[in-house]
Amino acid sequence: MHPKLQVTDFERPLTTVDLVIFSVRDDELTVLLVQRTSQPGEPFPGKWALPGGFIDTARDRDLEACARRKLMEKTGVEAPYLEQLGSFGGATRDPRGWSVTHVYFALMASDDITPRPGGNAPESRWFGVRGESVRESLAFDHAEILRTALARLRSKVEYTSLPAFLLPGEFTLTQLQKIYEVILGRALEKKAFRTRVLAAQILEPLSRKLSGPNRPAQLYRLRRRRHAHIFSRPFGSADDPG
Amino acid sequence: MHPKLQVTDFERPLTTVDLVIFSVRDDELTVLLVQRTSQPGEPFPGKWALPGGFIDTARDRDLEACARRKLMEKTGVEAPYLEQLGSFGGATRDPRGWSVTHVYFALMASDDITPRPGGNAPESRWFGVRGESVRESLAFDHAEILRTALARLRSKVEYTSLPAFLLPGEFTLTQLQKIYEVILGRALEKKAFRTRVLAAQILEPLSRKLSGPNRPAQLYRLRRRRHAHIFSRPFGSADDPG
DNA sequence: TAAATAGTGTCTATGAGACACTATCAG
DNA sequence: CTGATAGTGTCTCATAGACACTATTTA
């Protein structure tokens, strides 16, 4: 052990921020991926990866600000829900050296988002989630990160109001229930679902209704934006959701 | 935007790993802190801080390995429970520059631990947790990190078997209930507690009993080491624990 | 009218909370 | 026996699940 350690005594790992951005499109859970460039020196050329990149210590005040900046760059909108998923670091995940990525987890309504095309920006696309991952093989350890994010999403959906952030500002109870069912991959009982959600008082009924070729449905919006409610019991009948 | 970004185009933040190590001693929740050196050039000399330090990219395979190494160096034992709390990074938290710390969260039985004294290692001590923090003011943003860790602990205690990791390998149901009560800061109903815990099948009864000046108590141990059980309902009667 | 989706009434089962009760040890 | 802590019996209440029922729109 050195008696005096200087800051420069340790090699600093490469540090990035990546995003797992989920949305539900056409009754399917999707995640936004970007294609890596084929520039010389860039690892995993042409592979699909989570959007993200290096921290800009001159512009980014802190990690979350960096995540918000990248989110805005990729989608052009503020996410109604953003939380930290965790960090993934090690010697082998990036061929350029010991690296760490800070991963944030975002939920968006599908009509909010038009993946930024254009210019010399990398191509980005929504990929349907099938089971534990997407069909494509991903760059770096992003498949593992995506698995972790999916586990977190599905676990939280069991007992929180998170799915509401995957819907536009106004929605019906049937639409909300459908989102739960898509993510959980199983049907929920209508009466029990409605009783719980309404009892939680997280929704505010609007004066408008959604018309169609049938009985019009009451429209609601979230009472508190950006805040997830924790239900005292998980959805579904199963005990031991973890 | 540069068309070609080199790895060296961005300043790399200082990267550390810190630990929040909880234990329960004398019916009080405690956290292990170390005193920072007064060496010239070291920030926050003499202040108390969470144990941790720089990643050694030559020795640490990944972030968790680094956390386990530091845990072993500080306490001399493997923690029965270790999870990532999150990362905290920004321009102002360390006077030496833009920095990030990866924080891990550990639970230990109080009899496992004798804070490593000795040599030129910094002094370390257990501090009782009062409400949101300890009495001392802490270095860096460690007070905020400790608040986050406490919130996570208390939230998880509401609906998981985490507190079992704060006990030695063999314990009685009364001892387990006491730990829950210490962390939650409120009394739990005995019958309901026992019914839940036993129904969850996370405990294995031993043939031995704990004798005393009263009816001997059945001893149990965890069925699955290192794995927390998630109960389908939170403890206590309150809805909306979050 | 039919088709379609919105929304409710009501029964049952489960498990938490309350709390009084019994059980088993040392001295 | 008493004192102390371990552990149970049993009632009530809240709510999830099941499922059949009614309500309101367009065509």
Coordinates of C-alpha atoms (C1' of nucleotides) in Angstrom, one line a residue:
Chain A
M1 CA 0.0 0.0 0.0
H2 CA 1.2 3.4 -0.8
P3 CA 1.2 5.8 2.1
K4 CA 0.1 8.6 -0.1
L5 CA -2.2 7.9 -2.9
Q6 CA -2.5 10.5 -5.6
V7 CA -5.7 10.9 -7.7
T8 CA -3.6 10.0 -10.7
D9 CA -2.4 6.7 -9.2
F10 CA -5.4 4.9 -10.5
E11 CA -6.4 4.5 -14.1
R12 CA -9.8 6.0 -14.6
P13 CA -12.4 3.8 -16.3
L14 CA -14.2 4.8 -19.4
T15 CA -17.6 6.2 -18.2
T16 CA -20.8 6.3 -20.2
V17 CA -24.5 6.8 -19.6
D18 CA -27.0 4.5 -21.4
L19 CA -30.7 4.5 -21.6
V20 CA -33.3 1.8 -21.7
I21 CA -36.4 3.5 -23.2
F22 CA -39.5 1.4 -23.2
S23 CA -42.8 2.1 -24.9
V24 CA -45.9 0.0 -25.9
R25 CA -46.8 0.1 -29.5
D26 CA -49.5 -2.0 -31.1
D27 CA -50.0 -4.0 -27.9
E28 CA -46.4 -4.9 -27.7
L29 CA -43.6 -3.8 -25.4
T30 CA -40.8 -2.2 -27.3
V31 CA -37.4 -0.7 -26.6
L32 CA -35.5 1.9 -28.5
L33 CA -32.1 0.9 -30.0
V34 CA -29.6 2.7 -32.1
Q35 CA -27.2 1.3 -34.6
R36 CA -23.5 1.7 -34.0
T37 CA -21.4 3.5 -36.6
S38 CA -18.9 1.7 -38.8
Q39 CA -16.3 4.3 -38.2
P40 CA -12.8 2.9 -37.7
G41 CA -11.9 2.4 -34.1
E42 CA -15.5 2.2 -32.9
P43 CA -16.3 -1.1 -31.2
F44 CA -19.2 -3.3 -32.4
P45 CA -19.7 -1.6 -35.8
G46 CA -23.1 -1.9 -37.2
K47 CA -24.5 -3.6 -34.1
W48 CA -27.6 -2.4 -32.4
A49 CA -27.1 -1.0 -28.9
L50 CA -28.9 1.0 -26.2
P51 CA -28.7 4.7 -26.8
G52 CA -26.2 6.6 -24.8
G53 CA -22.6 7.8 -24.8
F54 CA -19.9 9.5 -22.8
I55 CA -20.5 12.0 -20.1
D56 CA -19.6 15.5 -21.1
T57 CA -18.1 16.8 -17.9
A58 CA -18.2 20.3 -19.3
R59 CA -22.0 20.3 -20.0
D60 CA -23.5 17.7 -17.7
R61 CA -24.1 18.8 -14.1
D62 CA -24.6 15.3 -12.9
L63 CA -25.5 11.8 -14.0
E64 CA -29.2 12.4 -14.3
A65 CA -28.7 15.6 -16.3
C66 CA -26.6 13.6 -18.7
A67 CA -29.3 11.0 -19.0
R68 CA -31.9 13.6 -19.7
R69 CA -29.8 15.3 -22.3
K70 CA -29.2 12.0 -24.2
L71 CA -32.9 11.2 -23.9
M72 CA -33.8 14.5 -25.4
E73 CA -31.2 14.0 -28.2
K74 CA -32.6 10.6 -29.1
T75 CA -36.4 11.2 -28.8
G76 CA -36.9 14.9 -28.8
V77 CA -39.1 14.7 -25.7
E78 CA -38.9 14.7 -21.9
A79 CA -39.8 11.3 -20.5
P80 CA -42.7 11.2 -18.1
Y81 CA -40.7 8.7 -16.1
L82 CA -37.0 8.3 -15.6
E83 CA -35.2 6.4 -12.9
Q84 CA -31.7 4.9 -12.5
L85 CA -31.5 1.2 -13.2
G86 CA -27.9 0.8 -11.9
S87 CA -24.4 0.7 -13.2
F88 CA -22.5 -2.0 -15.0
G89 CA -18.8 -2.0 -15.0
G90 CA -15.9 -4.3 -15.6
A91 CA -12.7 -5.1 -17.4
T92 CA -14.2 -6.9 -20.4
R93 CA -17.4 -5.3 -21.4
D94 CA -15.7 -2.7 -23.7
P95 CA -12.7 -3.7 -25.8
R96 CA -11.3 -0.2 -25.3
G97 CA -10.7 -1.0 -21.6
W98 CA -12.1 -1.0 -18.1
S99 CA -15.4 0.7 -18.5
V100 CA -18.6 1.6 -16.5
T101 CA -22.0 2.6 -17.8
H102 CA -24.7 4.2 -15.8
V103 CA -28.0 3.0 -17.0
Y104 CA -31.3 4.9 -16.8
F105 CA -34.7 3.5 -17.4
A106 CA -37.4 5.6 -19.2
L107 CA -41.0 5.0 -20.0
M108 CA -42.8 6.9 -22.7
A109 CA -46.2 7.0 -24.5
S110 CA -45.9 5.7 -28.0
D111 CA -47.4 8.7 -29.6
D112 CA -44.9 11.0 -27.9
I113 CA -42.0 9.5 -29.8
T114 CA -40.6 9.8 -33.3
P115 CA -37.1 8.4 -33.1
R116 CA -34.8 11.2 -34.2
P117 CA -33.8 10.3 -37.8
G118 CA -31.7 12.5 -39.9
G119 CA -28.3 14.0 -40.4
N120 CA -25.3 12.0 -39.4
A121 CA -27.1 10.8 -36.3
P122 CA -27.1 7.0 -36.1
E123 CA -30.2 5.2 -37.1
S124 CA -32.6 4.3 -34.3
R125 CA -35.6 2.0 -34.2
W126 CA -38.1 0.4 -31.9
F127 CA -37.7 -3.3 -31.3
G128 CA -40.4 -5.5 -30.0
V129 CA -39.5 -7.3 -26.8
R130 CA -39.9 -11.1 -26.9
G131 CA -39.5 -12.7 -23.5
E132 CA -36.2 -11.8 -22.1
S133 CA -34.8 -9.7 -25.0
V134 CA -35.1 -8.6 -28.6
R135 CA -34.3 -10.7 -31.6
E136 CA -31.1 -8.9 -32.5
S137 CA -27.8 -9.6 -30.6
L138 CA -26.7 -6.4 -29.0
A139 CA -23.4 -4.6 -28.6
F140 CA -21.3 -4.6 -25.3
D141 CA -23.2 -6.2 -22.4
H142 CA -26.4 -4.5 -23.5
A143 CA -28.4 -7.8 -23.7
E144 CA -27.7 -8.3 -20.0
I145 CA -28.6 -4.7 -19.2
L146 CA -31.8 -5.1 -21.2
R147 CA -32.6 -8.3 -19.2
T148 CA -32.1 -6.5 -16.0
A149 CA -34.3 -3.6 -17.1
L150 CA -37.1 -6.0 -18.2
A151 CA -36.9 -7.7 -14.8
R152 CA -37.2 -4.4 -13.0
L153 CA -40.1 -3.3 -15.2
R154 CA -42.0 -6.5 -14.8
S155 CA -41.4 -6.6 -11.1
K156 CA -42.5 -3.0 -10.6
V157 CA -45.6 -3.5 -12.8
E158 CA -46.8 -6.1 -10.3
Y159 CA -47.3 -3.6 -7.6
T160 CA -47.0 -0.1 -8.9
S161 CA -48.7 2.3 -11.2
L162 CA -45.7 2.6 -13.5
P163 CA -47.6 1.5 -16.7
A164 CA -49.6 4.7 -16.6
F165 CA -46.5 6.4 -17.9
L166 CA -46.6 4.3 -21.0
L167 CA -49.9 6.0 -21.9
P168 CA -50.6 9.5 -23.3
G169 CA -51.9 12.1 -20.8
E170 CA -55.6 11.0 -21.1
F171 CA -56.7 7.4 -21.1
T172 CA -59.4 5.0 -20.1
L173 CA -59.3 2.3 -17.5
T174 CA -59.5 -0.4 -20.2
Q175 CA -56.5 1.1 -22.0
L176 CA -54.6 1.1 -18.7
Q177 CA -55.5 -2.5 -18.0
K178 CA -54.4 -3.5 -21.5
I179 CA -51.0 -2.1 -20.9
Y180 CA -50.6 -4.0 -17.7
E181 CA -51.6 -7.2 -19.5
V182 CA -49.2 -6.6 -22.3
I183 CA -46.3 -6.2 -19.9
L184 CA -47.3 -9.0 -17.5
G185 CA -48.2 -11.3 -20.3
R186 CA -51.3 -12.4 -18.6
A187 CA -55.0 -11.3 -18.4
L188 CA -56.2 -9.4 -15.3
E189 CA -59.7 -9.5 -13.9
K190 CA -61.6 -6.4 -14.9
K191 CA -63.5 -5.7 -11.7
A192 CA -60.6 -6.3 -9.4
F193 CA -58.4 -4.1 -11.6
R194 CA -60.8 -1.2 -11.6
T195 CA -61.5 -1.4 -7.9
R196 CA -57.8 -1.3 -7.0
V197 CA -56.8 1.5 -9.3
L198 CA -59.8 3.7 -8.4
A199 CA -59.3 3.0 -4.7
A200 CA -55.7 4.2 -4.9
Q201 CA -56.9 7.6 -5.9
I202 CA -54.1 8.1 -8.4
L203 CA -56.4 9.0 -11.2
E204 CA -58.5 12.0 -11.8
P205 CA -61.6 11.6 -13.9
L206 CA -62.0 14.1 -16.7
S207 CA -65.3 15.6 -17.9
R208 CA -64.7 14.1 -21.4
K209 CA -65.4 10.6 -22.5
L210 CA -64.0 8.5 -25.3
S211 CA -66.6 7.7 -27.9
G212 CA -66.7 4.8 -30.2
P213 CA -69.2 2.3 -31.7
N214 CA -70.2 1.4 -28.1
R215 CA -70.7 2.8 -24.7
P216 CA -68.3 5.8 -24.2
A217 CA -65.5 5.3 -21.7
Q218 CA -64.6 7.6 -18.9
L219 CA -61.3 9.4 -19.5
Y220 CA -58.8 9.8 -16.7
R221 CA -55.4 11.4 -16.2
L222 CA -52.8 10.9 -13.5
R223 CA -53.3 13.0 -10.5
R224 CA -49.5 13.3 -9.8
R225 CA -47.3 13.4 -12.8
R226 CA -43.9 11.7 -12.5
H227 CA -44.9 9.8 -9.4
A228 CA -45.5 6.1 -9.2
H229 CA -48.0 4.7 -6.7
I230 CA -47.2 1.5 -4.8
F231 CA -50.1 -0.8 -4.3
S232 CA -50.3 -2.7 -1.1
R233 CA -50.6 -6.0 -3.0
P234 CA -49.3 -7.2 -6.3
F235 CA -51.6 -7.7 -9.3
G236 CA -52.6 -11.2 -10.2
S237 CA -53.2 -14.0 -7.8
A238 CA -49.7 -15.3 -7.4
D239 CA -47.9 -15.0 -4.1
D240 CA -44.1 -14.6 -4.2
P241 CA -43.8 -12.3 -7.3
G242 CA -40.0 -12.1 -6.8
Chain B
M1 CA -20.7 17.4 -33.2
H2 CA -17.4 15.8 -34.1
P3 CA -17.7 13.3 -36.9
K4 CA -15.1 11.2 -35.2
L5 CA -15.0 11.0 -31.5
Q6 CA -11.9 9.5 -29.9
V7 CA -12.1 7.8 -26.5
T8 CA -9.7 10.5 -25.3
D9 CA -12.0 13.4 -26.4
F10 CA -13.8 13.3 -23.1
E11 CA -12.4 13.8 -19.7
R12 CA -12.9 10.7 -17.6
P13 CA -14.6 11.3 -14.2
L14 CA -13.0 10.1 -11.0
T15 CA -14.6 6.8 -10.2
T16 CA -14.9 5.2 -6.8
V17 CA -16.9 2.5 -5.1
D18 CA -18.5 3.1 -1.6
L19 CA -20.3 0.9 0.8
V20 CA -23.2 1.5 3.1
I21 CA -22.8 -1.3 5.7
F22 CA -25.8 -1.7 8.1
S23 CA -26.0 -3.8 11.2
V24 CA -28.2 -3.9 14.2
R25 CA -26.4 -3.6 17.6
D26 CA -28.2 -3.3 20.9
D27 CA -31.6 -2.9 19.3
E28 CA -30.3 0.0 17.2
L29 CA -29.7 0.3 13.5
T30 CA -26.1 1.2 12.9
V31 CA -23.9 2.1 9.9
L32 CA -20.1 1.6 9.5
L33 CA -18.1 4.8 8.9
V34 CA -14.4 5.5 8.5
Q35 CA -12.5 8.6 9.3
R36 CA -10.7 10.4 6.4
T37 CA -7.0 10.9 6.7
S38 CA -5.5 14.3 7.3
Q39 CA -2.9 13.7 4.6
P40 CA -2.2 16.9 2.5
G41 CA -4.2 16.9 -0.7
E42 CA -6.9 14.6 0.6
P43 CA -10.4 16.2 0.7
F44 CA -12.5 16.4 3.9
P45 CA -9.6 15.6 6.3
G46 CA -10.8 14.1 9.6
K47 CA -14.4 13.9 8.5
W48 CA -16.3 10.7 8.7
A49 CA -17.3 9.0 5.5
L50 CA -18.7 5.8 4.0
P51 CA -16.0 3.2 3.5
G52 CA -14.8 2.9 -0.1
G53 CA -12.2 4.1 -2.5
F54 CA -10.9 4.0 -6.1
I55 CA -11.5 1.1 -8.4
D56 CA -8.2 -0.8 -9.0
T57 CA -8.6 -1.7 -12.7
A58 CA -5.7 -4.1 -12.4
R59 CA -7.3 -6.1 -9.6
D60 CA -11.0 -5.6 -9.8
R61 CA -12.7 -7.7 -12.4
D62 CA -16.0 -5.7 -12.1
L63 CA -17.8 -3.3 -9.9
E64 CA -19.2 -5.9 -7.5
A65 CA -15.8 -7.6 -7.1
C66 CA -14.4 -4.2 -6.2
A67 CA -17.2 -3.7 -3.6
R68 CA -16.6 -7.2 -2.1
R69 CA -12.9 -6.5 -1.9
K70 CA -13.5 -3.3 0.0
L71 CA -16.0 -4.9 2.2
M72 CA -13.5 -7.6 3.1
E73 CA -10.8 -5.0 3.8
K74 CA -13.1 -3.1 6.1
T75 CA -14.8 -5.8 8.0
G76 CA -12.8 -9.0 7.4
V77 CA -15.9 -11.0 6.5
E78 CA -18.1 -11.7 3.5
A79 CA -21.5 -10.0 3.8
P80 CA -24.5 -12.3 3.7
Y81 CA -26.3 -9.6 1.6
L82 CA -24.9 -7.2 -0.9
E83 CA -26.7 -5.2 -3.5
Q84 CA -26.1 -2.2 -5.6
L85 CA -27.7 0.9 -4.3
G86 CA -27.0 3.1 -7.3
S87 CA -24.5 5.6 -8.5
F88 CA -24.0 9.2 -7.6
G89 CA -22.1 11.5 -9.9
G90 CA -21.6 15.1 -10.6
A91 CA -19.3 18.1 -11.0
T92 CA -19.4 19.3 -7.4
R93 CA -19.5 16.3 -5.1
D94 CA -15.7 16.0 -5.0
P95 CA -13.4 19.0 -4.9
R96 CA -10.9 17.2 -7.1
G97 CA -13.3 17.2 -10.1
W98 CA -16.2 15.5 -11.8
S99 CA -16.6 12.3 -10.0
V100 CA -18.9 9.3 -9.7
T101 CA -19.3 6.8 -6.9
H102 CA -20.9 3.4 -7.2
V103 CA -22.6 2.6 -3.9
Y104 CA -23.3 -0.9 -2.6
F105 CA -25.5 -1.7 0.3
A106 CA -24.6 -4.5 2.7
L107 CA -26.3 -6.1 5.7
M108 CA -24.4 -8.0 8.4
A109 CA -25.0 -9.6 11.7
S110 CA -23.5 -7.6 14.5
D111 CA -21.5 -10.5 15.9
D112 CA -19.8 -11.0 12.5
I113 CA -18.1 -7.8 12.6
T114 CA -15.1 -6.3 14.3
P115 CA -14.2 -3.2 12.4
R116 CA -10.7 -3.6 11.2
P117 CA -8.5 -1.5 13.4
G118 CA -4.9 -1.3 13.3
G119 CA -1.9 -0.3 11.2
N120 CA -2.1 2.7 9.0
A121 CA -5.7 1.8 8.1
P122 CA -8.1 4.6 8.9
E123 CA -10.2 4.4 12.0
S124 CA -13.6 3.0 11.6
R125 CA -16.6 2.9 13.9
W126 CA -20.3 2.0 14.1
F127 CA -22.7 4.9 14.3
G128 CA -26.2 4.7 15.4
V129 CA -28.8 5.8 12.9
R130 CA -31.2 8.5 14.2
G131 CA -34.0 9.1 11.8
E132 CA -32.6 10.1 8.5
S133 CA -28.9 10.1 9.3
V134 CA -26.2 9.9 11.9
R135 CA -25.2 12.7 14.3
E136 CA -21.9 13.5 12.5
S137 CA -21.8 15.5 9.3
L138 CA -20.3 13.4 6.6
A139 CA -17.8 14.0 3.8
F140 CA -18.7 14.4 0.1
D141 CA -22.4 13.8 -0.5
H142 CA -22.3 10.8 1.8
A143 CA -25.2 12.2 4.0
E144 CA -27.4 12.1 0.9
I145 CA -26.2 8.7 0.0
L146 CA -26.9 7.4 3.5
R147 CA -30.4 8.9 3.3
T148 CA -31.0 7.1 0.0
A149 CA -29.7 3.8 1.5
L150 CA -32.0 4.2 4.6
A151 CA -35.0 4.9 2.4
R152 CA -34.2 1.7 0.4
L153 CA -33.7 -0.3 3.5
R154 CA -36.9 0.8 5.2
S155 CA -38.9 0.4 2.0
K156 CA -37.6 -3.1 1.4
V157 CA -38.1 -4.1 5.0
E158 CA -41.8 -3.4 4.5
Y159 CA -42.3 -6.3 2.1
T160 CA -39.2 -8.5 2.1
S161 CA -37.2 -10.8 4.3
L162 CA -34.1 -8.6 4.2
P163 CA -33.8 -8.2 8.0
A164 CA -33.0 -11.8 8.3
F165 CA -29.5 -11.0 7.0
L166 CA -29.0 -8.7 10.0
L167 CA -29.1 -11.8 12.3
P168 CA -26.6 -14.5 12.8
G169 CA -27.2 -17.9 11.1
E170 CA -29.5 -19.2 13.8
F171 CA -32.3 -17.1 15.3
T172 CA -35.7 -17.2 16.8
L173 CA -38.9 -15.7 15.4
T174 CA -39.0 -13.2 18.3
Q175 CA -35.4 -12.0 17.4
L176 CA -36.4 -11.6 13.8
Q177 CA -39.5 -9.7 14.7
K178 CA -37.5 -7.4 16.9
I179 CA -35.2 -6.5 14.0
Y180 CA -38.1 -5.6 11.9
E181 CA -39.5 -3.4 14.7
V182 CA -36.1 -1.7 15.2
I183 CA -35.8 -0.8 11.5
L184 CA -39.5 0.1 11.0
G185 CA -39.6 2.0 14.2
R186 CA -43.0 0.6 15.1
A187 CA -44.4 -2.5 16.8
L188 CA -45.7 -5.5 14.8
E189 CA -48.5 -7.8 15.9
K190 CA -46.9 -11.1 17.0
K191 CA -49.4 -13.6 15.5
A192 CA -49.7 -11.9 12.1
F193 CA -45.9 -11.7 11.9
R194 CA -45.3 -15.4 12.7
T195 CA -48.1 -16.5 10.3
R196 CA -46.6 -14.6 7.4
V197 CA -43.1 -15.5 7.9
L198 CA -43.8 -19.2 8.4
A199 CA -46.3 -19.3 5.5
A200 CA -43.5 -17.9 3.2
Q201 CA -41.4 -21.0 3.9
I202 CA -38.2 -19.1 3.9
L203 CA -37.2 -20.5 7.3
E204 CA -36.0 -24.0 8.2
P205 CA -36.7 -25.0 11.8
L206 CA -33.6 -26.5 13.6
S207 CA -33.8 -29.3 16.1
R208 CA -32.2 -27.0 18.7
K209 CA -34.0 -24.5 20.8
L210 CA -32.9 -21.4 22.6
S211 CA -33.1 -21.9 26.4
G212 CA -33.6 -19.2 28.9
P213 CA -35.5 -18.5 32.1
N214 CA -38.7 -19.2 30.2
R215 CA -40.2 -21.4 27.6
P216 CA -37.5 -22.3 25.1
A217 CA -37.8 -20.8 21.6
Q218 CA -37.6 -22.6 18.3
L219 CA -34.4 -21.8 16.4
Y220 CA -34.6 -21.3 12.6
R221 CA -32.2 -20.6 9.8
L222 CA -32.8 -19.2 6.3
R223 CA -33.6 -21.8 3.8
R224 CA -31.9 -19.9 0.9
R225 CA -28.9 -17.9 1.9
R226 CA -28.3 -14.6 0.1
H227 CA -31.9 -14.5 -1.3
A228 CA -34.5 -12.1 -0.1
H229 CA -38.1 -13.2 -0.1
I230 CA -40.8 -10.7 -1.3
F231 CA -44.0 -10.9 0.6
S232 CA -47.2 -10.3 -1.2
R233 CA -48.3 -7.6 1.2
P234 CA -46.3 -5.1 3.2
F235 CA -45.9 -5.4 7.0
G236 CA -48.0 -3.1 9.1
S237 CA -51.5 -2.0 8.3
A238 CA -50.7 1.1 6.3
D239 CA -51.5 1.2 2.6
D240 CA -49.2 3.1 0.3
P241 CA -45.9 2.4 1.9
G242 CA -44.1 4.4 -0.8
Chain C
dT1 C1' -83.0 -4.3 -33.3
dA2 C1' -77.6 -6.4 -32.8
dA3 C1' -72.8 -5.7 -31.8
dA4 C1' -69.5 -4.0 -28.9
dT5 C1' -67.4 -2.3 -25.2
dA6 C1' -68.1 0.1 -20.4
dG7 C1' -69.0 -0.6 -16.0
dT8 C1' -71.4 -3.0 -11.6
dG9 C1' -73.4 -6.5 -7.9
dT10 C1' -72.4 -10.0 -5.2
dC11 C1' -70.4 -14.2 -3.5
dT12 C1' -66.3 -16.6 -1.8
dA13 C1' -61.7 -17.2 -0.2
dT14 C1' -57.6 -15.4 1.9
dG15 C1' -55.0 -13.3 5.1
dA16 C1' -53.9 -9.3 8.2
dG17 C1' -55.0 -7.2 12.8
dA18 C1' -56.6 -7.6 17.4
dC19 C1' -56.3 -9.8 21.5
dA20 C1' -57.1 -13.2 24.8
dC21 C1' -55.6 -17.5 25.6
dT22 C1' -52.4 -21.6 26.6
dA23 C1' -47.5 -23.7 27.0
dT24 C1' -43.0 -24.4 29.0
dC25 C1' -39.1 -23.1 31.0
dA26 C1' -35.9 -21.2 35.7
dG27 C1' -36.0 -20.4 40.2
Chain D
dC1 C1' -46.1 -21.4 43.1
dT2 C1' -44.4 -16.7 40.2
dG3 C1' -42.4 -14.4 36.3
dA4 C1' -41.2 -14.4 31.9
dT5 C1' -41.3 -15.3 27.2
dA6 C1' -43.0 -18.7 23.4
dG7 C1' -46.6 -19.8 20.8
dT8 C1' -51.9 -20.5 19.4
dG9 C1' -57.3 -20.0 18.7
dT10 C1' -60.5 -17.4 17.0
dC11 C1' -63.1 -13.4 15.6
dT12 C1' -63.5 -9.4 12.4
dC13 C1' -62.5 -6.7 8.5
dA14 C1' -60.6 -5.5 3.9
dT15 C1' -59.9 -6.8 -0.5
dA16 C1' -58.8 -9.9 -4.5
dG17 C1' -60.9 -13.2 -7.7
dA18 C1' -64.7 -15.0 -10.2
dC19 C1' -68.3 -14.2 -13.0
dA20 C1' -72.7 -13.0 -14.2
dC21 C1' -75.1 -9.1 -14.7
dT22 C1' -76.6 -4.2 -16.5
dA23 C1' -75.6 0.3 -19.2
dT24 C1' -74.8 3.1 -23.2
dT25 C1' -73.3 4.0 -27.5
dT26 C1' -73.3 3.3 -33.2
dA27 C1' -75.1 1.2 -37.1

